[in-house]
Amino acid sequence: LAAFRDRQGWPYRFDATVDARLEEALRTDMHWVLPGLDRGGRRIMVYNARGLRDPAADVTNLQRAACFLLERITTEDQTRRRGVVVVADCAGASLGMLRKLRLRDAQRGMDMVAGFPCRLRHVYVINLPRVLYPVAATIR
């Protein structure tokens, strides 16, 4: 994780109380962690695609918010052992929203997940509009 943060120029620890951009990204409600565990004893992180609808949404800062939340939940031994489940809620997503995403954003996201001390066990995609089925098929 340290190598990833060095490559991105991000601090080793985020502090939402002093980082206004991080606090703003957290307030978009794009990423959040459910209070319980799934049946496999894993923490559940929710990704809400609607957070990209805001024209002012900055993908880098949204990824920093996801990193912040993952950092918090991976302090738990059980999470490091059993991993994390992501629920990607694509309600309201559109092809137009994909214009915000760049290759470097996808690479940064993959590097971030690879650098964490736990595994991403499952990704559940819900409420995916039919128009995005071909896009989702290429990601699988």
Short mmCIF file of C-alpha atoms in Angstrom, two decimals:
data_model
loop_
_atom_site.label_atom_id
_atom_site.label_comp_id
_atom_site.label_asym_id
_atom_site.label_seq_id
_atom_site.Cartn_x
_atom_site.Cartn_y
_atom_site.Cartn_z
CA LEU A 1 0.00 0.00 0.00
CA ALA A 2 2.88 2.37 0.72
CA ALA A 3 4.24 1.92 -2.82
CA PHE A 4 0.81 2.71 -4.28
CA ARG A 5 0.52 5.84 -2.17
CA ASP A 6 4.03 6.93 -3.18
CA ARG A 7 3.15 6.51 -6.88
CA GLN A 8 -0.03 8.57 -6.44
CA GLY A 9 1.58 11.22 -4.22
CA TRP A 10 -1.04 10.47 -1.56
CA PRO A 11 -0.29 10.61 2.18
CA TYR A 12 0.26 7.36 4.07
CA ARG A 13 -2.77 8.13 6.25
CA PHE A 14 -5.79 10.16 5.27
CA ASP A 15 -7.39 12.53 7.74
CA ALA A 16 -10.81 13.76 6.66
CA THR A 17 -10.78 16.40 9.39
CA VAL A 18 -7.94 18.31 7.71
CA ASP A 19 -8.36 17.33 4.06
CA ALA A 20 -11.25 19.34 2.62
CA ARG A 21 -11.21 17.49 -0.73
CA LEU A 22 -11.47 14.14 1.01
CA GLU A 23 -14.26 15.36 3.26
CA GLU A 24 -16.15 16.68 0.22
CA ALA A 25 -15.74 13.33 -1.59
CA LEU A 26 -16.99 11.43 1.46
CA ARG A 27 -20.08 13.66 1.59
CA THR A 28 -21.08 12.68 -1.97
CA ASP A 29 -22.39 9.41 -0.52
CA MET A 30 -20.72 7.52 -3.36
CA HIS A 31 -18.91 5.09 -1.05
CA TRP A 32 -19.98 3.81 2.32
CA VAL A 33 -19.55 0.79 4.53
CA LEU A 34 -22.52 -1.19 5.80
CA PRO A 35 -22.56 -1.65 9.59
CA GLY A 36 -22.74 -5.46 9.56
CA LEU A 37 -21.06 -8.39 7.85
CA ASP A 38 -22.21 -10.65 5.04
CA ARG A 39 -22.89 -14.37 5.62
CA GLY A 40 -19.20 -15.10 5.11
CA GLY A 41 -18.18 -12.68 7.88
CA ARG A 42 -16.86 -10.06 5.43
CA ARG A 43 -17.24 -6.28 5.57
CA ILE A 44 -19.45 -4.79 2.86
CA MET A 45 -18.53 -1.63 1.00
CA VAL A 46 -21.13 0.02 -1.22
CA TYR A 47 -20.26 1.92 -4.39
CA ASN A 48 -23.03 4.21 -5.66
CA ALA A 49 -22.51 5.13 -9.31
CA ARG A 50 -24.88 8.06 -8.93
CA GLY A 51 -21.99 9.92 -7.30
CA LEU A 52 -20.52 10.41 -10.78
CA ARG A 53 -23.62 12.31 -11.97
CA ASP A 54 -22.42 15.51 -10.32
CA PRO A 55 -20.49 17.51 -12.95
CA ALA A 56 -18.11 18.68 -10.23
CA ALA A 57 -17.30 15.13 -9.06
CA ASP A 58 -13.57 14.48 -9.23
CA VAL A 59 -12.76 10.80 -9.83
CA THR A 60 -9.37 11.02 -8.10
CA ASN A 61 -10.92 12.43 -4.93
CA LEU A 62 -13.71 9.84 -5.04
CA GLN A 63 -11.03 7.14 -5.24
CA ARG A 64 -9.25 8.75 -2.30
CA ALA A 65 -12.52 8.48 -0.35
CA ALA A 66 -12.77 4.77 -1.22
CA CYS A 67 -9.16 4.31 -0.12
CA PHE A 68 -9.91 6.09 3.16
CA LEU A 69 -12.86 3.78 3.90
CA LEU A 70 -10.91 0.64 2.95
CA GLU A 71 -8.09 1.83 5.17
CA ARG A 72 -10.49 2.11 8.09
CA ILE A 73 -12.08 -1.32 7.70
CA THR A 74 -8.81 -3.17 7.09
CA THR A 75 -7.63 -2.30 10.59
CA GLU A 76 -9.81 -5.21 11.74
CA ASP A 77 -8.10 -8.64 11.79
CA GLN A 78 -11.28 -10.37 10.60
CA THR A 79 -11.47 -8.11 7.55
CA ARG A 80 -7.84 -8.76 6.64
CA ARG A 81 -8.45 -12.52 6.93
CA ARG A 82 -11.84 -12.82 5.26
CA GLY A 83 -11.74 -9.93 2.79
CA VAL A 84 -14.23 -7.35 1.60
CA VAL A 85 -17.37 -7.56 -0.53
CA VAL A 86 -18.37 -4.66 -2.78
CA VAL A 87 -21.93 -3.92 -3.83
CA ALA A 88 -21.88 -1.69 -6.91
CA ASP A 89 -25.24 0.05 -7.17
CA CYS A 90 -25.50 1.30 -10.74
CA ALA A 91 -28.96 2.86 -10.41
CA GLY A 92 -29.02 5.98 -12.52
CA ALA A 93 -25.77 5.18 -14.31
CA SER A 94 -25.49 6.14 -17.98
CA LEU A 95 -23.07 5.96 -20.87
CA GLY A 96 -22.52 9.69 -20.46
CA MET A 97 -21.15 9.14 -16.95
CA LEU A 98 -18.45 6.90 -18.38
CA ARG A 99 -16.91 9.94 -20.08
CA LYS A 100 -15.63 11.02 -16.69
CA LEU A 101 -13.53 7.87 -16.37
CA ARG A 102 -10.07 7.67 -17.89
CA LEU A 103 -7.66 4.78 -18.25
CA ARG A 104 -5.48 6.22 -15.47
CA ASP A 105 -8.53 6.17 -13.15
CA ALA A 106 -9.08 2.46 -13.84
CA GLN A 107 -5.36 1.73 -13.35
CA ARG A 108 -5.33 3.69 -10.08
CA GLY A 109 -8.38 1.76 -8.85
CA MET A 110 -6.84 -1.61 -9.67
CA ASP A 111 -3.51 -0.61 -8.05
CA MET A 112 -5.34 0.58 -4.94
CA VAL A 113 -7.28 -2.65 -4.48
CA ALA A 114 -4.14 -4.74 -5.14
CA GLY A 115 -2.23 -2.82 -2.46
CA PHE A 116 -4.60 -3.45 0.42
CA PRO A 117 -3.87 -6.13 3.04
CA CYS A 118 -7.11 -7.96 2.30
CA ARG A 119 -8.75 -9.53 -0.72
CA LEU A 120 -11.71 -8.30 -2.67
CA ARG A 121 -13.84 -11.46 -2.43
CA HIS A 122 -16.92 -10.54 -4.46
CA VAL A 123 -18.34 -7.66 -6.44
CA TYR A 124 -22.11 -7.64 -6.76
CA VAL A 125 -23.48 -5.33 -9.45
CA ILE A 126 -27.09 -4.28 -8.93
CA ASN A 127 -29.47 -2.01 -10.82
CA LEU A 128 -27.33 -2.03 -13.96
CA PRO A 129 -29.17 -0.29 -16.83
CA ARG A 130 -29.47 -2.46 -19.95
CA VAL A 131 -27.52 0.05 -22.00
CA LEU A 132 -24.45 -0.72 -19.84
CA TYR A 133 -24.61 -4.55 -20.17
CA PRO A 134 -21.98 -4.58 -22.96
CA VAL A 135 -19.62 -2.44 -20.85
CA ALA A 136 -20.05 -4.73 -17.84
CA ALA A 137 -19.42 -7.80 -20.02
CA THR A 138 -16.01 -6.46 -21.06
CA ILE A 139 -15.00 -5.88 -17.43
CA ARG A 140 -15.77 -9.42 -16.27
#
